[in-house]
């Protein structure tokens, strides 16, 4: 399973990259705004800075909502760096644009997926990734993990190469559950990724090992 980090914060991206387990980055307009990145030139410079840190898979989201504009913006984003994946919202013009962009060899990530039917449409259009938002479904008392399971079943039924990128991950258990369900990718905040490291028995076990070694060594 690929690990992406869901942030536009360069320090956090570097920290995840340094851990050696990072396969990519997802951003969105809200995450860019959170880092205070505004204005076309700054946004472009920020995408380039992210691409300089990671090996591949930097999702850059279009803010256009019409077919022609999505294509224009998507092609410009794709030209920034071969690592860019153009993130397109699940709307009618978005699906049409995904079809066009994928026919031109530009990788796409269809975002704001909340139903299996939306994922199916995006796969039919040739999206490289679909991003089901499981945390936001959980927030409205709907089972986000069930969506991952349903999309996995549908994609496997027909052999769609589109990868399931589980997004809106809120904690380490979401990551583990997605792995069990066969999501191809998770994108998560750094806190959820590093939380996978933790277990109290690891900490107490290590403390005992080190204490026993020190005692046996006469230290
Ligand atoms: O990047 C898209 C998605 O992961 C957003 O997550 O936490 O805003 O629901 P969240």
PDB file of C-alpha atoms and ligand atoms in Angstrom:
ATOM      1  CA  UNK A   1       0.000   0.000   0.000  1.00  0.00           C
ATOM      2  CA  UNK A   2       1.289   3.465  -0.890  1.00  0.00           C
ATOM      3  CA  UNK A   3       1.528   6.152   1.795  1.00  0.00           C
ATOM      4  CA  UNK A   4       0.789   9.747   0.813  1.00  0.00           C
ATOM      5  CA  UNK A   5       0.828  12.663   3.245  1.00  0.00           C
ATOM      6  CA  UNK A   6      -2.209  14.947   3.163  1.00  0.00           C
ATOM      7  CA  UNK A   7      -0.715  18.374   3.735  1.00  0.00           C
ATOM      8  CA  UNK A   8       0.936  21.345   2.058  1.00  0.00           C
ATOM      9  CA  UNK A   9       3.268  21.871   5.035  1.00  0.00           C
ATOM     10  CA  UNK A  10       6.843  21.494   3.780  1.00  0.00           C
ATOM     11  CA  UNK A  11       8.314  20.581   7.186  1.00  0.00           C
ATOM     12  CA  UNK A  12       5.814  17.766   7.636  1.00  0.00           C
ATOM     13  CA  UNK A  13       6.410  16.537   4.087  1.00  0.00           C
ATOM     14  CA  UNK A  14      10.175  16.501   4.767  1.00  0.00           C
ATOM     15  CA  UNK A  15       9.659  14.637   8.053  1.00  0.00           C
ATOM     16  CA  UNK A  16       7.544  11.954   6.361  1.00  0.00           C
ATOM     17  CA  UNK A  17      10.047  11.703   3.493  1.00  0.00           C
ATOM     18  CA  UNK A  18      12.897  11.303   6.010  1.00  0.00           C
ATOM     19  CA  UNK A  19      11.017   8.417   7.643  1.00  0.00           C
ATOM     20  CA  UNK A  20      11.527   6.590   4.338  1.00  0.00           C
ATOM     21  CA  UNK A  21       7.955   5.459   3.819  1.00  0.00           C
ATOM     22  CA  UNK A  22       6.494   8.285   1.754  1.00  0.00           C
ATOM     23  CA  UNK A  23       5.160   7.645  -1.756  1.00  0.00           C
ATOM     24  CA  UNK A  24       3.510  10.986  -2.427  1.00  0.00           C
ATOM     25  CA  UNK A  25       1.640  14.083  -1.299  1.00  0.00           C
ATOM     26  CA  UNK A  26      -1.944  15.235  -1.653  1.00  0.00           C
ATOM     27  CA  UNK A  27      -2.890  18.863  -1.375  1.00  0.00           C
ATOM     28  CA  UNK A  28      -6.135  20.745  -1.847  1.00  0.00           C
ATOM     29  CA  UNK A  29      -7.077  24.436  -1.866  1.00  0.00           C
ATOM     30  CA  UNK A  30      -7.952  24.318   1.855  1.00  0.00           C
ATOM     31  CA  UNK A  31      -4.576  22.789   2.778  1.00  0.00           C
ATOM     32  CA  UNK A  32      -2.746  25.385   0.645  1.00  0.00           C
ATOM     33  CA  UNK A  33      -4.709  28.198   2.303  1.00  0.00           C
ATOM     34  CA  UNK A  34      -3.900  26.744   5.745  1.00  0.00           C
ATOM     35  CA  UNK A  35      -0.194  27.243   4.949  1.00  0.00           C
ATOM     36  CA  UNK A  36      -0.878  30.808   3.792  1.00  0.00           C
ATOM     37  CA  UNK A  37      -0.063  29.997   0.157  1.00  0.00           C
ATOM     38  CA  UNK A  38      -2.065  32.394  -2.032  1.00  0.00           C
ATOM     39  CA  UNK A  39      -1.666  33.847  -5.506  1.00  0.00           C
ATOM     40  CA  UNK A  40      -0.880  31.859  -8.661  1.00  0.00           C
ATOM     41  CA  UNK A  41       2.876  32.381  -8.552  1.00  0.00           C
ATOM     42  CA  UNK A  42       3.186  31.336  -4.900  1.00  0.00           C
ATOM     43  CA  UNK A  43       0.984  28.301  -5.451  1.00  0.00           C
ATOM     44  CA  UNK A  44       3.115  27.196  -8.414  1.00  0.00           C
ATOM     45  CA  UNK A  45       6.346  27.772  -6.462  1.00  0.00           C
ATOM     46  CA  UNK A  46       4.925  25.730  -3.595  1.00  0.00           C
ATOM     47  CA  UNK A  47       4.069  22.784  -5.849  1.00  0.00           C
ATOM     48  CA  UNK A  48       7.620  22.902  -7.209  1.00  0.00           C
ATOM     49  CA  UNK A  49       9.007  22.957  -3.655  1.00  0.00           C
ATOM     50  CA  UNK A  50       6.936  19.889  -2.760  1.00  0.00           C
ATOM     51  CA  UNK A  51       8.101  18.090  -5.919  1.00  0.00           C
ATOM     52  CA  UNK A  52      11.710  18.780  -4.934  1.00  0.00           C
ATOM     53  CA  UNK A  53      11.209  16.881  -1.644  1.00  0.00           C
ATOM     54  CA  UNK A  54       9.363  13.730  -2.728  1.00  0.00           C
ATOM     55  CA  UNK A  55      10.018  11.035  -5.329  1.00  0.00           C
ATOM     56  CA  UNK A  56       6.641  11.094  -7.141  1.00  0.00           C
ATOM     57  CA  UNK A  57       2.869  11.584  -6.883  1.00  0.00           C
ATOM     58  CA  UNK A  58       2.165  15.189  -5.969  1.00  0.00           C
ATOM     59  CA  UNK A  59      -1.566  15.846  -6.298  1.00  0.00           C
ATOM     60  CA  UNK A  60      -2.226  19.449  -7.340  1.00  0.00           C
ATOM     61  CA  UNK A  61      -5.904  20.383  -7.389  1.00  0.00           C
ATOM     62  CA  UNK A  62      -7.531  22.502 -10.069  1.00  0.00           C
ATOM     63  CA  UNK A  63      -9.811  25.287  -8.923  1.00  0.00           C
ATOM     64  CA  UNK A  64     -11.636  25.465 -12.260  1.00  0.00           C
ATOM     65  CA  UNK A  65     -15.076  23.904 -12.632  1.00  0.00           C
ATOM     66  CA  UNK A  66     -15.712  24.031 -16.380  1.00  0.00           C
ATOM     67  CA  UNK A  67     -14.333  21.554 -18.941  1.00  0.00           C
ATOM     68  CA  UNK A  68     -12.163  23.980 -20.921  1.00  0.00           C
ATOM     69  CA  UNK A  69     -10.791  25.673 -17.831  1.00  0.00           C
ATOM     70  CA  UNK A  70     -10.065  22.388 -16.018  1.00  0.00           C
ATOM     71  CA  UNK A  71      -8.113  21.156 -19.040  1.00  0.00           C
ATOM     72  CA  UNK A  72      -6.178  24.416 -19.368  1.00  0.00           C
ATOM     73  CA  UNK A  73      -5.339  24.495 -15.664  1.00  0.00           C
ATOM     74  CA  UNK A  74      -4.639  20.745 -15.515  1.00  0.00           C
ATOM     75  CA  UNK A  75      -2.241  20.864 -18.475  1.00  0.00           C
ATOM     76  CA  UNK A  76      -0.411  23.822 -16.927  1.00  0.00           C
ATOM     77  CA  UNK A  77      -0.099  22.002 -13.585  1.00  0.00           C
ATOM     78  CA  UNK A  78       1.134  18.814 -15.289  1.00  0.00           C
ATOM     79  CA  UNK A  79       3.826  20.813 -17.098  1.00  0.00           C
ATOM     80  CA  UNK A  80       5.293  22.011 -13.776  1.00  0.00           C
ATOM     81  CA  UNK A  81       6.870  18.647 -12.982  1.00  0.00           C
ATOM     82  CA  UNK A  82       6.461  15.019 -14.117  1.00  0.00           C
ATOM     83  CA  UNK A  83       5.629  14.177 -10.490  1.00  0.00           C
ATOM     84  CA  UNK A  84       2.375  16.175 -10.632  1.00  0.00           C
ATOM     85  CA  UNK A  85      -0.949  14.330 -10.592  1.00  0.00           C
ATOM     86  CA  UNK A  86      -3.833  16.633 -11.546  1.00  0.00           C
ATOM     87  CA  UNK A  87      -6.573  16.529  -8.940  1.00  0.00           C
ATOM     88  CA  UNK A  88     -10.032  17.089 -10.434  1.00  0.00           C
ATOM     89  CA  UNK A  89     -13.363  17.285  -8.592  1.00  0.00           C
ATOM     90  CA  UNK A  90     -16.118  14.719  -9.161  1.00  0.00           C
ATOM     91  CA  UNK A  91     -18.402  16.902 -11.246  1.00  0.00           C
ATOM     92  CA  UNK A  92     -19.713  16.412 -14.802  1.00  0.00           C
ATOM     93  CA  UNK A  93     -17.088  18.657 -16.411  1.00  0.00           C
ATOM     94  CA  UNK A  94     -14.479  17.069 -14.162  1.00  0.00           C
ATOM     95  CA  UNK A  95     -15.252  13.581 -15.460  1.00  0.00           C
ATOM     96  CA  UNK A  96     -15.063  14.828 -19.064  1.00  0.00           C
ATOM     97  CA  UNK A  97     -11.764  16.552 -18.312  1.00  0.00           C
ATOM     98  CA  UNK A  98     -10.353  13.386 -16.694  1.00  0.00           C
ATOM     99  CA  UNK A  99     -11.202  11.488 -19.887  1.00  0.00           C
ATOM    100  CA  UNK A 100      -9.341  14.085 -21.956  1.00  0.00           C
ATOM    101  CA  UNK A 101      -6.338  14.469 -19.644  1.00  0.00           C
ATOM    102  CA  UNK A 102      -5.863  10.710 -19.278  1.00  0.00           C
ATOM    103  CA  UNK A 103      -5.993  10.335 -23.086  1.00  0.00           C
ATOM    104  CA  UNK A 104      -3.065  12.787 -23.186  1.00  0.00           C
ATOM    105  CA  UNK A 105      -1.080  10.707 -20.687  1.00  0.00           C
ATOM    106  CA  UNK A 106      -1.643  13.121 -17.790  1.00  0.00           C
ATOM    107  CA  UNK A 107      -2.246  11.381 -14.464  1.00  0.00           C
ATOM    108  CA  UNK A 108      -5.402  12.403 -12.611  1.00  0.00           C
ATOM    109  CA  UNK A 109      -6.840  12.039  -9.127  1.00  0.00           C
ATOM    110  CA  UNK A 110     -10.626  12.355  -8.987  1.00  0.00           C
ATOM    111  CA  UNK A 111     -11.423  13.943  -5.645  1.00  0.00           C
ATOM    112  CA  UNK A 112     -14.510  14.426  -3.473  1.00  0.00           C
ATOM    113  CA  UNK A 113     -15.721  10.847  -4.030  1.00  0.00           C
ATOM    114  CA  UNK A 114     -18.545   9.900  -1.664  1.00  0.00           C
ATOM    115  CA  UNK A 115     -20.295   7.022  -3.458  1.00  0.00           C
ATOM    116  CA  UNK A 116     -19.368   3.830  -5.353  1.00  0.00           C
ATOM    117  CA  UNK A 117     -21.122   5.179  -8.464  1.00  0.00           C
ATOM    118  CA  UNK A 118     -18.917   8.258  -8.493  1.00  0.00           C
ATOM    119  CA  UNK A 119     -15.823   6.050  -8.229  1.00  0.00           C
ATOM    120  CA  UNK A 120     -17.085   3.865 -11.103  1.00  0.00           C
ATOM    121  CA  UNK A 121     -17.587   6.898 -13.348  1.00  0.00           C
ATOM    122  CA  UNK A 122     -14.120   8.235 -12.570  1.00  0.00           C
ATOM    123  CA  UNK A 123     -12.572   4.822 -13.324  1.00  0.00           C
ATOM    124  CA  UNK A 124     -14.476   4.643 -16.621  1.00  0.00           C
ATOM    125  CA  UNK A 125     -13.086   8.076 -17.504  1.00  0.00           C
ATOM    126  CA  UNK A 126      -9.565   6.784 -16.914  1.00  0.00           C
ATOM    127  CA  UNK A 127      -8.664   8.417 -13.595  1.00  0.00           C
ATOM    128  CA  UNK A 128      -5.342   7.224 -12.200  1.00  0.00           C
ATOM    129  CA  UNK A 129      -6.697   7.598  -8.666  1.00  0.00           C
ATOM    130  CA  UNK A 130     -10.085   8.040  -7.001  1.00  0.00           C
ATOM    131  CA  UNK A 131     -10.167   9.741  -3.610  1.00  0.00           C
ATOM    132  CA  UNK A 132     -13.042   8.537  -1.423  1.00  0.00           C
ATOM    133  CA  UNK A 133     -13.303  10.779   1.686  1.00  0.00           C
ATOM    134  CA  UNK A 134     -13.942   8.296   4.460  1.00  0.00           C
ATOM    135  CA  UNK A 135     -13.563  10.618   7.463  1.00  0.00           C
ATOM    136  CA  UNK A 136     -16.125  13.067   6.139  1.00  0.00           C
ATOM    137  CA  UNK A 137     -18.611  10.197   5.663  1.00  0.00           C
ATOM    138  CA  UNK A 138     -17.937   9.007   9.216  1.00  0.00           C
ATOM    139  CA  UNK A 139     -18.604  12.587  10.345  1.00  0.00           C
ATOM    140  CA  UNK A 140     -22.184  12.353   9.065  1.00  0.00           C
ATOM    141  CA  UNK A 141     -22.761   8.893  10.615  1.00  0.00           C
ATOM    142  CA  UNK A 142     -22.185   7.033   7.332  1.00  0.00           C
ATOM    143  CA  UNK A 143     -19.702   4.158   7.148  1.00  0.00           C
ATOM    144  CA  UNK A 144     -16.701   5.523   5.233  1.00  0.00           C
ATOM    145  CA  UNK A 145     -14.894   2.181   5.287  1.00  0.00           C
ATOM    146  CA  UNK A 146     -17.882   0.509   3.598  1.00  0.00           C
ATOM    147  CA  UNK A 147     -17.282   2.849   0.654  1.00  0.00           C
ATOM    148  CA  UNK A 148     -13.676   1.658   0.361  1.00  0.00           C
ATOM    149  CA  UNK A 149     -14.879  -1.977   0.434  1.00  0.00           C
ATOM    150  CA  UNK A 150     -17.541  -1.315  -2.226  1.00  0.00           C
ATOM    151  CA  UNK A 151     -15.127   0.451  -4.584  1.00  0.00           C
ATOM    152  CA  UNK A 152     -12.543  -2.347  -4.140  1.00  0.00           C
ATOM    153  CA  UNK A 153     -15.198  -4.933  -5.127  1.00  0.00           C
ATOM    154  CA  UNK A 154     -16.305  -2.965  -8.197  1.00  0.00           C
ATOM    155  CA  UNK A 155     -12.773  -2.242  -9.448  1.00  0.00           C
ATOM    156  CA  UNK A 156     -11.758  -5.883  -8.954  1.00  0.00           C
ATOM    157  CA  UNK A 157     -14.894  -7.132 -10.755  1.00  0.00           C
ATOM    158  CA  UNK A 158     -13.786  -5.355 -13.911  1.00  0.00           C
ATOM    159  CA  UNK A 159     -10.043  -5.065 -13.455  1.00  0.00           C
ATOM    160  CA  UNK A 160     -10.028  -1.265 -13.489  1.00  0.00           C
ATOM    161  CA  UNK A 161      -6.450  -0.061 -13.045  1.00  0.00           C
ATOM    162  CA  UNK A 162      -7.643   3.080 -11.203  1.00  0.00           C
ATOM    163  CA  UNK A 163      -6.103   3.113  -7.736  1.00  0.00           C
ATOM    164  CA  UNK A 164      -8.207   3.634  -4.614  1.00  0.00           C
ATOM    165  CA  UNK A 165      -6.665   6.518  -2.679  1.00  0.00           C
ATOM    166  CA  UNK A 166      -8.391   6.531   0.702  1.00  0.00           C
ATOM    167  CA  UNK A 167      -8.575  10.167   1.818  1.00  0.00           C
ATOM    168  CA  UNK A 168      -9.925  12.151   4.745  1.00  0.00           C
ATOM    169  CA  UNK A 169      -8.131   9.725   7.052  1.00  0.00           C
ATOM    170  CA  UNK A 170      -8.449  10.745  10.695  1.00  0.00           C
ATOM    171  CA  UNK A 171      -6.216   8.319  12.594  1.00  0.00           C
ATOM    172  CA  UNK A 172      -4.039   5.193  12.568  1.00  0.00           C
ATOM    173  CA  UNK A 173      -6.956   2.764  12.723  1.00  0.00           C
ATOM    174  CA  UNK A 174      -8.353   4.216   9.507  1.00  0.00           C
ATOM    175  CA  UNK A 175      -5.001   3.411   7.866  1.00  0.00           C
ATOM    176  CA  UNK A 176      -4.979  -0.174   9.153  1.00  0.00           C
ATOM    177  CA  UNK A 177      -8.612  -0.714   8.141  1.00  0.00           C
ATOM    178  CA  UNK A 178      -7.899   0.606   4.637  1.00  0.00           C
ATOM    179  CA  UNK A 179      -4.945  -1.778   4.357  1.00  0.00           C
ATOM    180  CA  UNK A 180      -7.190  -4.697   5.369  1.00  0.00           C
ATOM    181  CA  UNK A 181      -9.769  -3.690   2.771  1.00  0.00           C
ATOM    182  CA  UNK A 182      -7.201  -3.445  -0.022  1.00  0.00           C
ATOM    183  CA  UNK A 183      -7.045   0.300  -0.627  1.00  0.00           C
ATOM    184  CA  UNK A 184      -4.101   0.949  -2.944  1.00  0.00           C
ATOM    185  CA  UNK A 185      -3.107   4.194  -1.234  1.00  0.00           C
ATOM    186  CA  UNK A 186      -3.892   6.124   1.920  1.00  0.00           C
ATOM    187  CA  UNK A 187      -3.360   9.823   2.304  1.00  0.00           C
ATOM    188  CA  UNK A 188      -3.171  10.929   5.911  1.00  0.00           C
ATOM    189  CA  UNK A 189      -1.913  13.693   8.171  1.00  0.00           C
ATOM    190  CA  UNK A 190       1.587  13.149   9.587  1.00  0.00           C
ATOM    191  CA  UNK A 191       0.068  12.543  13.042  1.00  0.00           C
ATOM    192  CA  UNK A 192      -1.906   9.525  11.786  1.00  0.00           C
ATOM    193  CA  UNK A 193       1.149   8.064  10.044  1.00  0.00           C
ATOM    194  CA  UNK A 194       3.478   8.465  13.047  1.00  0.00           C
ATOM    195  CA  UNK A 195       0.785   7.117  15.381  1.00  0.00           C
ATOM    196  CA  UNK A 196       1.331   3.760  13.646  1.00  0.00           C
ATOM    197  CA  UNK A 197       4.707   3.631  15.407  1.00  0.00           C
ATOM    198  CA  UNK A 198       3.230   3.597  18.861  1.00  0.00           C
ATOM    199  CA  UNK A 199       2.448   0.734  21.216  1.00  0.00           C
ATOM    200  CA  UNK A 200       2.893   0.859  25.008  1.00  0.00           C
ATOM    201  CA  UNK A 201       4.252  -2.713  25.029  1.00  0.00           C
ATOM    202  CA  UNK A 202       6.962  -1.661  22.550  1.00  0.00           C
ATOM    203  CA  UNK A 203       7.997   1.183  24.866  1.00  0.00           C
ATOM    204  CA  UNK A 204       7.982  -0.913  28.054  1.00  0.00           C
ATOM    205  CA  UNK A 205       9.610  -3.866  26.272  1.00  0.00           C
ATOM    206  CA  UNK A 206      12.446  -1.687  24.972  1.00  0.00           C
ATOM    207  CA  UNK A 207      12.948  -0.103  28.410  1.00  0.00           C
ATOM    208  CA  UNK A 208      13.274  -3.595  29.933  1.00  0.00           C
ATOM    209  CA  UNK A 209      15.707  -4.784  27.236  1.00  0.00           C
ATOM    210  CA  UNK A 210      17.940  -1.741  27.753  1.00  0.00           C
ATOM    211  CA  UNK A 211      17.785  -2.026  31.560  1.00  0.00           C
ATOM    212  CA  UNK A 212      18.646  -5.752  31.463  1.00  0.00           C
ATOM    213  CA  UNK A 213      21.545  -5.077  29.095  1.00  0.00           C
ATOM    214  CA  UNK A 214      22.873  -2.307  31.370  1.00  0.00           C
ATOM    215  CA  UNK A 215      22.569  -4.543  34.461  1.00  0.00           C
ATOM    216  CA  UNK A 216      24.309  -7.471  32.734  1.00  0.00           C
ATOM    217  CA  UNK A 217      27.079  -5.142  31.569  1.00  0.00           C
ATOM    218  CA  UNK A 218      27.558  -3.837  35.115  1.00  0.00           C
ATOM    219  CA  UNK A 219      26.566  -0.300  34.138  1.00  0.00           C
TER     220      UNK A 219
HETATM  221  O1  LIG B   1      -7.174  15.919   0.701  1.00  0.00           O
HETATM  222  C1  LIG B   1      -8.488  15.493   0.770  1.00  0.00           C
HETATM  223  C2  LIG B   1      -8.933  14.934   2.097  1.00  0.00           C
HETATM  224  O2  LIG B   1      -7.971  14.060   2.597  1.00  0.00           O
HETATM  225  C3  LIG B   1      -9.404  15.960   3.089  1.00  0.00           C
HETATM  226  O3  LIG B   1      -9.507  15.438   4.374  1.00  0.00           O
HETATM  227  O4  LIG B   1      -9.675  15.859   6.799  1.00  0.00           O
HETATM  228  O5  LIG B   1     -10.369  17.660   5.196  1.00  0.00           O
HETATM  229  O6  LIG B   1     -11.744  15.615   5.488  1.00  0.00           O
HETATM  230  P1  LIG B   1     -10.366  16.183   5.519  1.00  0.00           P
END
